[in-house]
Coordinates of C-alpha atoms in Angstrom, one line a residue:
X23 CA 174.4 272.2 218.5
X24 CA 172.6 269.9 221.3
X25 CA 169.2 269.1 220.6
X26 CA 166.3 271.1 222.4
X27 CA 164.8 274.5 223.1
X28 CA 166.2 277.6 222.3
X29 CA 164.8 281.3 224.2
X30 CA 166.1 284.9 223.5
X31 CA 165.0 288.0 225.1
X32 CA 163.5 290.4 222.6
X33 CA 163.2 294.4 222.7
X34 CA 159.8 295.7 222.4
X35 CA 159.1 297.3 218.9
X36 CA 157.0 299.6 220.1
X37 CA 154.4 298.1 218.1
X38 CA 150.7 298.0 218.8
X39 CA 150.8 294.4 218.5
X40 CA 147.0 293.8 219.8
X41 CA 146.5 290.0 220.8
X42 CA 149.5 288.4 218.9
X43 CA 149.8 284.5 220.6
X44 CA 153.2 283.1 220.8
X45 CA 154.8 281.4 218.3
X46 CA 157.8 279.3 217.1
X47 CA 159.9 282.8 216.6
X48 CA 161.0 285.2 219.4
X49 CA 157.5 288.0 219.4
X50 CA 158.4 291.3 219.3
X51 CA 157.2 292.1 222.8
X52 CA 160.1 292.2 225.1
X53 CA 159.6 288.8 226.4
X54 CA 161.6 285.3 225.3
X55 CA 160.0 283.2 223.4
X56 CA 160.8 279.2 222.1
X57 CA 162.5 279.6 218.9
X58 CA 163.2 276.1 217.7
X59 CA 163.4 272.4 219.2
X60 CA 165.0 269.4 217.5
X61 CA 167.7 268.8 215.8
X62 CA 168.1 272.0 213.7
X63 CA 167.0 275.3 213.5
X64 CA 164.3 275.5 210.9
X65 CA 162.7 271.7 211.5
X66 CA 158.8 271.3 210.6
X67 CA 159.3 274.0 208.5
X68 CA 159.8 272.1 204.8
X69 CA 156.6 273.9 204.0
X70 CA 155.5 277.4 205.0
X71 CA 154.3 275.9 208.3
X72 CA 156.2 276.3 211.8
X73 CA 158.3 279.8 211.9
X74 CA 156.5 281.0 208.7
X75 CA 153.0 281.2 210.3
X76 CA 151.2 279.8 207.3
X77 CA 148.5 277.2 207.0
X78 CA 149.7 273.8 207.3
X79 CA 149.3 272.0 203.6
X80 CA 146.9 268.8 203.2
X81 CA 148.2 265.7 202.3
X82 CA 148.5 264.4 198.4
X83 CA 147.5 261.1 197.1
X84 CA 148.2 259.8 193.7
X85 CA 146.9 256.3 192.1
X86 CA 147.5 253.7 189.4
X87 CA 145.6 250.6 188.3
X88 CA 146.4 249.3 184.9
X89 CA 150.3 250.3 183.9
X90 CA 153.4 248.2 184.6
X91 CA 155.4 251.5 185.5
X92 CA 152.6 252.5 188.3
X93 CA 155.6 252.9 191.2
X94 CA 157.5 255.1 188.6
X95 CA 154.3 257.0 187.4
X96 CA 153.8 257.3 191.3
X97 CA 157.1 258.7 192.1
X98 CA 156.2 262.0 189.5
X99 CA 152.8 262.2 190.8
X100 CA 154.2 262.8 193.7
X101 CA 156.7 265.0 192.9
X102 CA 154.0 267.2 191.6
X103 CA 152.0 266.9 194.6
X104 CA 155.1 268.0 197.3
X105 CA 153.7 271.3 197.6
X106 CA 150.6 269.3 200.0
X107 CA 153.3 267.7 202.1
X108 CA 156.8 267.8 202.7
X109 CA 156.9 265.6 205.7
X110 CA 157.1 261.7 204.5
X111 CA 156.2 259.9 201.0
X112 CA 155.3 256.5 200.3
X113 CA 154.7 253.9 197.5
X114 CA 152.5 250.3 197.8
X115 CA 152.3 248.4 194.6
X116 CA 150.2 244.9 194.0
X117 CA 151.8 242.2 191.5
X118 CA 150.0 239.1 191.9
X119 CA 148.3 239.8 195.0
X120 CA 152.3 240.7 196.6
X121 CA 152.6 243.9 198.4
X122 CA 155.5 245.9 197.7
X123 CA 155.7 248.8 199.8
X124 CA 158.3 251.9 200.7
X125 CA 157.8 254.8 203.4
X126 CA 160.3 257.8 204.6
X127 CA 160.6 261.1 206.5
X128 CA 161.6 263.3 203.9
X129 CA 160.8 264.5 200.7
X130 CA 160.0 262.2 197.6
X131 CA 163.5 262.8 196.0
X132 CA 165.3 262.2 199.3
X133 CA 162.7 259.2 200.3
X134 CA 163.0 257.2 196.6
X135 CA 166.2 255.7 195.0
X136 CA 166.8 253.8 191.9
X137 CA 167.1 251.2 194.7
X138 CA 164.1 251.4 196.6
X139 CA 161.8 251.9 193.8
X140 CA 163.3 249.0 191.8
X141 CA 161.3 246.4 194.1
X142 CA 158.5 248.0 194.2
X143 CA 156.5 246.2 191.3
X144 CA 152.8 245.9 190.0
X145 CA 150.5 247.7 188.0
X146 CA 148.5 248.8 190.7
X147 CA 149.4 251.2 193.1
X148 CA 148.7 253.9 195.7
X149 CA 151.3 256.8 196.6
X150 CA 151.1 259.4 199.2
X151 CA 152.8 263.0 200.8
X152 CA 152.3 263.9 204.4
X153 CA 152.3 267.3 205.4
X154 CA 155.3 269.2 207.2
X155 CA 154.5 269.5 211.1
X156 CA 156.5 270.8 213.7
X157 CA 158.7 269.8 215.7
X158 CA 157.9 265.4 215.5
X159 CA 158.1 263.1 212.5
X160 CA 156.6 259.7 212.9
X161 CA 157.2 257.3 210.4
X162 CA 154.3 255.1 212.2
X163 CA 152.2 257.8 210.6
X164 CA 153.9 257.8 207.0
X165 CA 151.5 256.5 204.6
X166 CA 150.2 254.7 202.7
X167 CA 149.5 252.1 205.5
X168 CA 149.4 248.3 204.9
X169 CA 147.4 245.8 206.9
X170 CA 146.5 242.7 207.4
X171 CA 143.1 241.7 206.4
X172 CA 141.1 238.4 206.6
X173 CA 140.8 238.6 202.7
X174 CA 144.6 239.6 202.3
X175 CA 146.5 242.5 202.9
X176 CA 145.1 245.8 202.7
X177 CA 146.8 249.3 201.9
X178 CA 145.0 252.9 202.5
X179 CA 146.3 256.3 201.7
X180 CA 144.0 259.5 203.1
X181 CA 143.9 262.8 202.2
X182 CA 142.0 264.7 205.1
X183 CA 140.0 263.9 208.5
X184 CA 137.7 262.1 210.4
X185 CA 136.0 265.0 212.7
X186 CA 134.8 261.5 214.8
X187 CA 137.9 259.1 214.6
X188 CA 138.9 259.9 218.0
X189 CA 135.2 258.8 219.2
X190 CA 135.0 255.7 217.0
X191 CA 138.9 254.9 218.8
X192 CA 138.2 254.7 222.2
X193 CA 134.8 252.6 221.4
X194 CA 136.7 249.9 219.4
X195 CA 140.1 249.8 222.0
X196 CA 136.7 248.6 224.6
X197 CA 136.0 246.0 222.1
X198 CA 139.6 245.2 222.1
X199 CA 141.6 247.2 219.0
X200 CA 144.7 247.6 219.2
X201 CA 146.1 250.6 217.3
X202 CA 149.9 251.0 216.1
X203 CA 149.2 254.9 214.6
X204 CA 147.6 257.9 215.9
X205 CA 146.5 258.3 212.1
X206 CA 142.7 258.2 211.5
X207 CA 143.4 256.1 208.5
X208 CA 144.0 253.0 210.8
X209 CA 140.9 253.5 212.5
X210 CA 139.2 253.1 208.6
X211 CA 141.3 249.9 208.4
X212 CA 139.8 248.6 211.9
X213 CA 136.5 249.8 210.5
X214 CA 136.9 247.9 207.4
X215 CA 138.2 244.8 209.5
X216 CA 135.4 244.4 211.6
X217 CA 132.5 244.6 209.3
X218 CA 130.0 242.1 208.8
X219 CA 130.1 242.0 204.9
X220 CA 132.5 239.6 203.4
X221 CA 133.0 241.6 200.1
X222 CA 135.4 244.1 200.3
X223 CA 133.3 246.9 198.7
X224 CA 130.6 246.6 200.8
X225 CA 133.2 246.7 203.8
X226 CA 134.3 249.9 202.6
X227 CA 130.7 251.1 201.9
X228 CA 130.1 250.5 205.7
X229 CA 133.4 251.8 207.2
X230 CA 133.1 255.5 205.1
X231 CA 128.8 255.2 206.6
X232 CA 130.6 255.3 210.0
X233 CA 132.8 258.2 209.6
X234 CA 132.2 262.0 209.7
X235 CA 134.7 264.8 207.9
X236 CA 136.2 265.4 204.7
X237 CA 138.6 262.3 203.1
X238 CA 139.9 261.2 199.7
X239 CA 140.6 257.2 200.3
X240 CA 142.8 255.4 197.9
X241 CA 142.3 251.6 199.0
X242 CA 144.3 249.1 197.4
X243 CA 143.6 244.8 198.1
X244 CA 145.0 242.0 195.9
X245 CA 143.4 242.4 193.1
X246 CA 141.2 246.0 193.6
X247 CA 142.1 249.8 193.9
X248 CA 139.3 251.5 195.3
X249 CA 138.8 255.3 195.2
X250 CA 136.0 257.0 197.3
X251 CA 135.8 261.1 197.9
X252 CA 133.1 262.3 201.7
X253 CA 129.7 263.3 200.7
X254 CA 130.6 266.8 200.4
X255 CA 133.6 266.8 198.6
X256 CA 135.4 268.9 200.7
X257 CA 138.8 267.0 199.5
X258 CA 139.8 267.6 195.6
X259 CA 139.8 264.4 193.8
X260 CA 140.1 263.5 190.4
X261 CA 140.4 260.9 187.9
X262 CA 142.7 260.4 184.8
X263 CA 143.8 258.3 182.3
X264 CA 147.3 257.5 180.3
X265 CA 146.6 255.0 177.9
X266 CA 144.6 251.9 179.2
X267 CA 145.3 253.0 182.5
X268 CA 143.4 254.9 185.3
X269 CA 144.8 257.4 187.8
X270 CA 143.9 259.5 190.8
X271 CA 145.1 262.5 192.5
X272 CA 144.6 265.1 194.5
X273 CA 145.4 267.5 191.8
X274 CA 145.4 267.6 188.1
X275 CA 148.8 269.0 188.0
X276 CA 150.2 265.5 189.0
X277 CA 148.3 264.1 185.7
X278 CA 150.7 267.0 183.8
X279 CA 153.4 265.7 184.9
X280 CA 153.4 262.1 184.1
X281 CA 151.9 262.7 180.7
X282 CA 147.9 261.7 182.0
X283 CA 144.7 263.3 181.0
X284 CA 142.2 264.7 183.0
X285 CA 139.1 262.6 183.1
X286 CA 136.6 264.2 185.6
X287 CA 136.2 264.8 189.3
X288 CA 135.2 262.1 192.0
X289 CA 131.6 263.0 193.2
X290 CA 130.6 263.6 196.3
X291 CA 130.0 260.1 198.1
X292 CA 131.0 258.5 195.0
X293 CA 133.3 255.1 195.3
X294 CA 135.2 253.6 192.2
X295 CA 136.4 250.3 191.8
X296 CA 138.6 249.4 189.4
X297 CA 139.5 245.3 189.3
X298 CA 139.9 242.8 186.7
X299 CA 135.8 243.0 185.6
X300 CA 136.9 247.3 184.9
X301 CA 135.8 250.8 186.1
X302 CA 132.2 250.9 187.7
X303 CA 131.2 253.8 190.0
X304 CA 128.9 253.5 193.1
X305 CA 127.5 255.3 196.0
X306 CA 128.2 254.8 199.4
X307 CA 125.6 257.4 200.4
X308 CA 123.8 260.4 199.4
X309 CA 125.6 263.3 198.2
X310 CA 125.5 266.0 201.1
X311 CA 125.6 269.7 200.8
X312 CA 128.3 270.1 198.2
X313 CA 130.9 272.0 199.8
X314 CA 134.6 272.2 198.3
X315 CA 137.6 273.7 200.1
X316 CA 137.6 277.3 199.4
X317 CA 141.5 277.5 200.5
X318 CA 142.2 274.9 198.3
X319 CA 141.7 277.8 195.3
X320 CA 142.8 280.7 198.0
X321 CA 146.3 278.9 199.0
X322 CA 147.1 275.1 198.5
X323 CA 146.7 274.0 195.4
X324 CA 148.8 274.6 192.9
X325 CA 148.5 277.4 189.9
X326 CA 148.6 275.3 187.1
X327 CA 145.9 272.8 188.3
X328 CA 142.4 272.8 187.6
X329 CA 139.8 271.6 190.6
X330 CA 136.5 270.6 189.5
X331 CA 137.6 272.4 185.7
X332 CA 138.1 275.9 187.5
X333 CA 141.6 276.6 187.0
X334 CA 144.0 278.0 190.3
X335 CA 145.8 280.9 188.3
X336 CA 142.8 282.3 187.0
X337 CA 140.7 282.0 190.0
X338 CA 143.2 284.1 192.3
X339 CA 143.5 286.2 189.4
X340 CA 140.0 286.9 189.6
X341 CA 140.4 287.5 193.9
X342 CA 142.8 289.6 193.0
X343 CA 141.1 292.2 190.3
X344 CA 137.8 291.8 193.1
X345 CA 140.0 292.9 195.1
X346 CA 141.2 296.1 193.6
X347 CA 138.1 296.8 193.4
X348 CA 136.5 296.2 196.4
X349 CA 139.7 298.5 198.3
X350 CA 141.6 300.3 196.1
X351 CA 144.6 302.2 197.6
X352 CA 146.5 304.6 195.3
X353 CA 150.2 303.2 195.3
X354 CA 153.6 303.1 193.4
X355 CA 153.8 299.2 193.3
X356 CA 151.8 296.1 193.6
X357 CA 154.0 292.8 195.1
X358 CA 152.6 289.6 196.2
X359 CA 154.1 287.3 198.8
X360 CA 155.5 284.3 196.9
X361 CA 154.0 281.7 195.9
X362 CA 150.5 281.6 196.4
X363 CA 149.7 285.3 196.4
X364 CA 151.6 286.2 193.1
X365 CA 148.4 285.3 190.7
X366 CA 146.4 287.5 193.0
X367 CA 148.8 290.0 193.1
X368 CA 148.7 290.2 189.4
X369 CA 145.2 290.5 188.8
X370 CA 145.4 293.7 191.6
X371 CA 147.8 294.9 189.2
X372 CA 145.8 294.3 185.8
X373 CA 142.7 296.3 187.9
X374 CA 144.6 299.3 189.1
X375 CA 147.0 299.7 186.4
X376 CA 149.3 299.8 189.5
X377 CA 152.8 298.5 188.2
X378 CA 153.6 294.5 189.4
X379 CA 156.6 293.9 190.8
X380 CA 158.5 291.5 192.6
X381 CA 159.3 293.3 195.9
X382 CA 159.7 290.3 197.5
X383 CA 161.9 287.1 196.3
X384 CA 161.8 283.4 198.4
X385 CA 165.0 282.2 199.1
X386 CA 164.2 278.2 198.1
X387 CA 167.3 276.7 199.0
X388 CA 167.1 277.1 202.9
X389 CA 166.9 273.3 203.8
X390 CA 167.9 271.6 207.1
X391 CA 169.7 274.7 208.9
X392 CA 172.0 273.2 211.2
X393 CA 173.9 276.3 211.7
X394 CA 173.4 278.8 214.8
X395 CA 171.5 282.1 213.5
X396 CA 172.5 285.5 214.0
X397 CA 170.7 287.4 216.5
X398 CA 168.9 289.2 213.4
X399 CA 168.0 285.8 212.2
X400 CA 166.9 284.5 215.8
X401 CA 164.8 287.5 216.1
X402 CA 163.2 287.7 212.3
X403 CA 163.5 283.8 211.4
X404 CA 161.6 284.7 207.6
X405 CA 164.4 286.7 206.9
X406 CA 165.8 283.2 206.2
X407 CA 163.2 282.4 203.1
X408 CA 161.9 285.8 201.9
X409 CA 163.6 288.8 200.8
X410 CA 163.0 292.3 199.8
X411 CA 164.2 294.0 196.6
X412 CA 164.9 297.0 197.6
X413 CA 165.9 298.9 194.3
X414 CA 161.9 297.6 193.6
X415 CA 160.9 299.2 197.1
X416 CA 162.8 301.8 198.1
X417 CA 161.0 305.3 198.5
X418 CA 158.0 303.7 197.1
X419 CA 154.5 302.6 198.4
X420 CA 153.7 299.7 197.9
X421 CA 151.0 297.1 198.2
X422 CA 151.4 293.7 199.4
X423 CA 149.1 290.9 198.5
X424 CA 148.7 287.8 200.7
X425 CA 146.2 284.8 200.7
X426 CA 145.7 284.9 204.3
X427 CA 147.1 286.4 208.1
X428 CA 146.6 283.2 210.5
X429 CA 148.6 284.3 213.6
X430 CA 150.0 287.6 212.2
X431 CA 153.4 287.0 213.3
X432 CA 154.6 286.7 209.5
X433 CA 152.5 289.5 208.1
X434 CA 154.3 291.8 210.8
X435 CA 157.3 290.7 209.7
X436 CA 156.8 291.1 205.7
X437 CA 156.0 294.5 206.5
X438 CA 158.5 295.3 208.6
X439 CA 160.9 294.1 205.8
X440 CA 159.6 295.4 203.2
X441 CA 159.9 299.1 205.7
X442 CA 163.3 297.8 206.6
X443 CA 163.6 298.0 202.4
X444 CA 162.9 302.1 202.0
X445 CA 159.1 301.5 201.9
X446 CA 157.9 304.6 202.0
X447 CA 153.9 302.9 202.8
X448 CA 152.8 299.3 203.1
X449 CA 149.4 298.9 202.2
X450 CA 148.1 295.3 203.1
X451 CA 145.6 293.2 201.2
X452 CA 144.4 290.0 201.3
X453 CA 142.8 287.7 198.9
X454 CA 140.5 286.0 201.4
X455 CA 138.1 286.7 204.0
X456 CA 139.6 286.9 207.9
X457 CA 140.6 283.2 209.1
X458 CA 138.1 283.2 212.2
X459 CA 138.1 279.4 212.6
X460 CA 139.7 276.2 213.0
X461 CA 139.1 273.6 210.1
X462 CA 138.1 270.0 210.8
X463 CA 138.7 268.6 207.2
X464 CA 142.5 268.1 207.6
X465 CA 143.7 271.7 207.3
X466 CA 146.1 272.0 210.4
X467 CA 145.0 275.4 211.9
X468 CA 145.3 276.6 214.9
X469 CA 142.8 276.9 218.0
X470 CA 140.2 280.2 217.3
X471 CA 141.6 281.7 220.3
X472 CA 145.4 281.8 218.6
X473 CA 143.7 282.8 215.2
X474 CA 144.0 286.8 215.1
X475 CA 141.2 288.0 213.3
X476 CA 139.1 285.8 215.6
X477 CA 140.5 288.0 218.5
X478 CA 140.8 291.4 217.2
X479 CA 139.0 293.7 214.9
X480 CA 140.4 294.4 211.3
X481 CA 141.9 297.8 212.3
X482 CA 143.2 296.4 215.8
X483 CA 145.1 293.6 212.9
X484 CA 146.6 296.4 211.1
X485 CA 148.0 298.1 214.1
X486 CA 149.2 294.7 215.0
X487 CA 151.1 293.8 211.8
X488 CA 152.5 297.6 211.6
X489 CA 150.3 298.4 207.9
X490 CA 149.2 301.4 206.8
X491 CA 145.9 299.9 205.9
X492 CA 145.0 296.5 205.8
X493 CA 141.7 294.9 203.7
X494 CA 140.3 291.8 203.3
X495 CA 138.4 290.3 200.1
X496 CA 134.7 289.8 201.4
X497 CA 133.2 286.3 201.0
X498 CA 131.0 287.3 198.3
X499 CA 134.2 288.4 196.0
X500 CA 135.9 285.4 197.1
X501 CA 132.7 283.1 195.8
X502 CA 132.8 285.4 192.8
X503 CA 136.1 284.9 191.9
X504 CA 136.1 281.3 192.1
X505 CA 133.1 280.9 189.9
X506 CA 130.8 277.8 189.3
X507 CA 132.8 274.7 187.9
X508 CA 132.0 271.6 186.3
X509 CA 129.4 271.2 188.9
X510 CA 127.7 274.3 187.7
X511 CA 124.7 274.6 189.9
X512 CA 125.5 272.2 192.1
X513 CA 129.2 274.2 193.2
X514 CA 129.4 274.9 196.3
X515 CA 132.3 275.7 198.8
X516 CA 133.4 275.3 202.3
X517 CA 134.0 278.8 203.7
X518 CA 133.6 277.7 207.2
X519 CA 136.8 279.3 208.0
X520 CA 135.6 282.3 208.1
X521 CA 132.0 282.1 208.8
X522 CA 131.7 279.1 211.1
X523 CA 129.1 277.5 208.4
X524 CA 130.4 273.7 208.8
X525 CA 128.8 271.7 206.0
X526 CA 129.0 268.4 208.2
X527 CA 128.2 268.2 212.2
X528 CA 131.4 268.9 213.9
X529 CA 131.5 266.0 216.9
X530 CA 134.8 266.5 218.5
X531 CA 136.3 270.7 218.4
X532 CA 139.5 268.7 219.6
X533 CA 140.2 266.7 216.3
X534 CA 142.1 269.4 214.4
X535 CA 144.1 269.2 211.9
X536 CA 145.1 266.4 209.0
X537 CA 144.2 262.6 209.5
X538 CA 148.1 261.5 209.4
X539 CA 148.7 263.3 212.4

């Protein structure tokens, strides 16, 4: 198969499909559409990006200061992390003031071999996963990123995005810069470069001053790791500990799996050093309105972690059971589209009393698809990583729970299979408000105008994804369900996806997306 764009002519369903935008997948309106370009089918598409219409995740970052395993502990952080990024993984260790570093497209288990991890020694260490995009890989881009520095060499890994990195760019390329990346994490390391403070920690302190978004930045010098979360605390951030040791992530579930503890959250505008004198926290600024992800509870993170103490499970759970109540349909079964939907799904279940089942199954194993696709599979390219049951569905109606519609394309095409199944009625819900907006705190999302719900009205969706009704949790039952954490009070979350409340002054609508990019 020779590498570029594939088109096929589609028959019109005879769908309503209101204002549908193209996507990666032939549309169901008669017209040819790209279907894939690269050097295999299903490319970009690691995660439940690309074909599959879904958000694109976040990055993970995972850190170590004090163990003599920190590249190994690394290496099982970010396995547990792959769920925020299944584009490239790296590791840079410190021994001595040495850099050891390692960077690849892939996942961690095809980046990291006995071999390449073997040189990568030091007790201190930063790790990170870049999302899945579509379509390009860079490795330029693949983090974390090592520079050189006038105090030594410098490393940075960066979970989310500078709303104003593209603005800071073009005024330090007049002064002169030089950039080898498109990521916003080099323009931090110019940042940091060119400050007037010798010490490294005030450098930093002046560089994040500069910078406008939502970030979680793991720095790493000779002899310092520092950890420092925006003033809203829009990216999850946590510290742990395993022994003497001290970690970060971007979840707790990466602390599970190496055996850590969960010691608390990173504050808002809070920076942590950790060096040879111990662990001392610090402001860089003011804390801000405090405004955590909401999607982070709705859709990326994973079940078994807890973000500022609330845990995922039980949180979607909740949306779920809020859910049922705030649209209750009478129905034979309850299904959720796997994986981020299932805990809500359940919790419609418990409320309704509505049987759970698994209607629909996620073929995991679909990889690098090198092989032509049927026309089927040209046509309905998620028929390649979900299935319908249909013993489960047949002759029944049925309810299917999703966290979100972005485009549409893949809700039309769930329901479609689950009709294609013997579904007698698909009744849609979803445990989040409509998407309505782009995010500028490293969620890749589309422009508003390709963003359904920003475009049509709820019943005009429904018609468009072929449902027999379609509701959407309100923002009040999404707050609800998440619940006050830690913070208790002071919790608060970013919903500005769907109400176009930005916690932070949004400086350049261009700069979508995640800072790796």
């Amino acid at each position: 198969m020779s590498n570029g764009v594939r088109t096929v002519a589609t028959p019109s369903s005879g769908l309503e499909v209101g204002k549908l935008p193209a996507a990666p997948v032939a549309e169901l309106e008669g017209k040819a559409h790209e279907l894939w370009t690269g050097e295999y089918y299903n490319e970009g598409v690691a995660g439940q990006g690309g074909m599959f219409d879904k958000l694109n995740e976040e990055c993970g970052v995972f850190g170590v200061y004090g163990h003599p395993d920190a590249s190994q502990l690394c290496y099982y952080g970010l396995h547990a992390l792959q769920h925020r990024g299944q584009e490239s993984a790296g590791i840079c260790t410190v021994e001595d003031g040495k850099f050891n570093y390692y960077r690849g497209m892939g996942l961690a288990k095809e980046v990291f071999t006995n071999d390449n991890l073997e040189p990568l020694v030091g007790s201190t260490a930063i790790a990170h996963v870049r999302y899945s995009t579509a379509g390009e890989s860079k490795l330029a881009n693949a983090q974390p990123l090592v520079f050189k520095y006038r105090e030594g060499d410098l490393a940075i890994a960066t979970n989310g995005n500078l709303d104003n990195a593209n603005i800071i760019k073009r005024e330090l390329e007049r002064k002169g810069s030089i950039f080898q990346t498109t990521s916003d994490t080099e323009v931090m390391a110019h940042l940091i470069a060119r400050s007037e403070h010798d010490d490294i920690v005030d450098a930093v302190k002046d560089a994040m001053n500069q910078v406008i978004g939502g970030f979680a930045f793991l720095i790493v010098t000779k002899d310092k790791l520092i950890a420092a979360l925006d003033p809203n605390g829009l990216r999850p951030f946590m510290i742990g500990r395993l022994g003497d040791a001290y970690l970060f992530a971007s979840e707790s579930c990466a602390f599970d799996a190496v055996g850590a503890t969960y010691m608390r959250d990173v504050q808002p505008g809070e920076i942590i050093v950790l060096d040879r004198d111990g662990f001392r926290s610090e402001r860089f600024t003011e804390e801000g309105r405090r405004a955590i992800c909401a999607m982070e509870y709705i859709y990326f993170a994973r079940p078994d972690s807890d973000i500022d103490t609330i845990n995922i499970h039980s949180a979607r759970k909740r949306m779920g059971k809020r859910l049922a109540m705030e649209a209750f349909v009478d129905a034979d079964v309850v299904t959720g589209v796997p994986d981020s939907s299932i805990s809500a799904a359940i919790g419609f279940a418990e409320q309704t009393g509505i049987p759970y089942e698994l209607g629909l199954i996620k073929n995991r194993y679909t990889g690098r698809t090198f092989i032509i696709p049927s026309q089927e599979l040209r046509e309905q390219g998620v028929k390649m990583k979900l299935s319908a049951v249909r013993k489960v569905v047949e002759g029944k109606r049925v309810v299917m729970i999703d966290d979100s519609i972005v485009r549409g394309t893949t809700s039309l095409r769930i329901v479609n299979l689950l009709r294609e199944a013997g579904a007698t009625e698909v009744h849609v819900r979803i445990s989040s408000p409509p998407f309505m907006n782009p995010c500028y705190y490293g969620i890749d999302t589309p422009d508003r105008k390709e963003l359904i719900a920003a475009m049509n009205s709820i019943e005009e969706i429904r018609k468009a994804i072929n449902a027999d009704s379609l509701h959407f949790l309100t923002r009040e039952g999404l707050l609800d369900s998440i619940g006050q954490g830690a913070s208790g009070a002071k919790s608060g979350y970013c919903t500005a996806c769907f109400d176009n409340e930005y916690p932070t002054e949004i400086v350049d609508t261009t700069k979508v997306g995640c800072a790796c990019d």
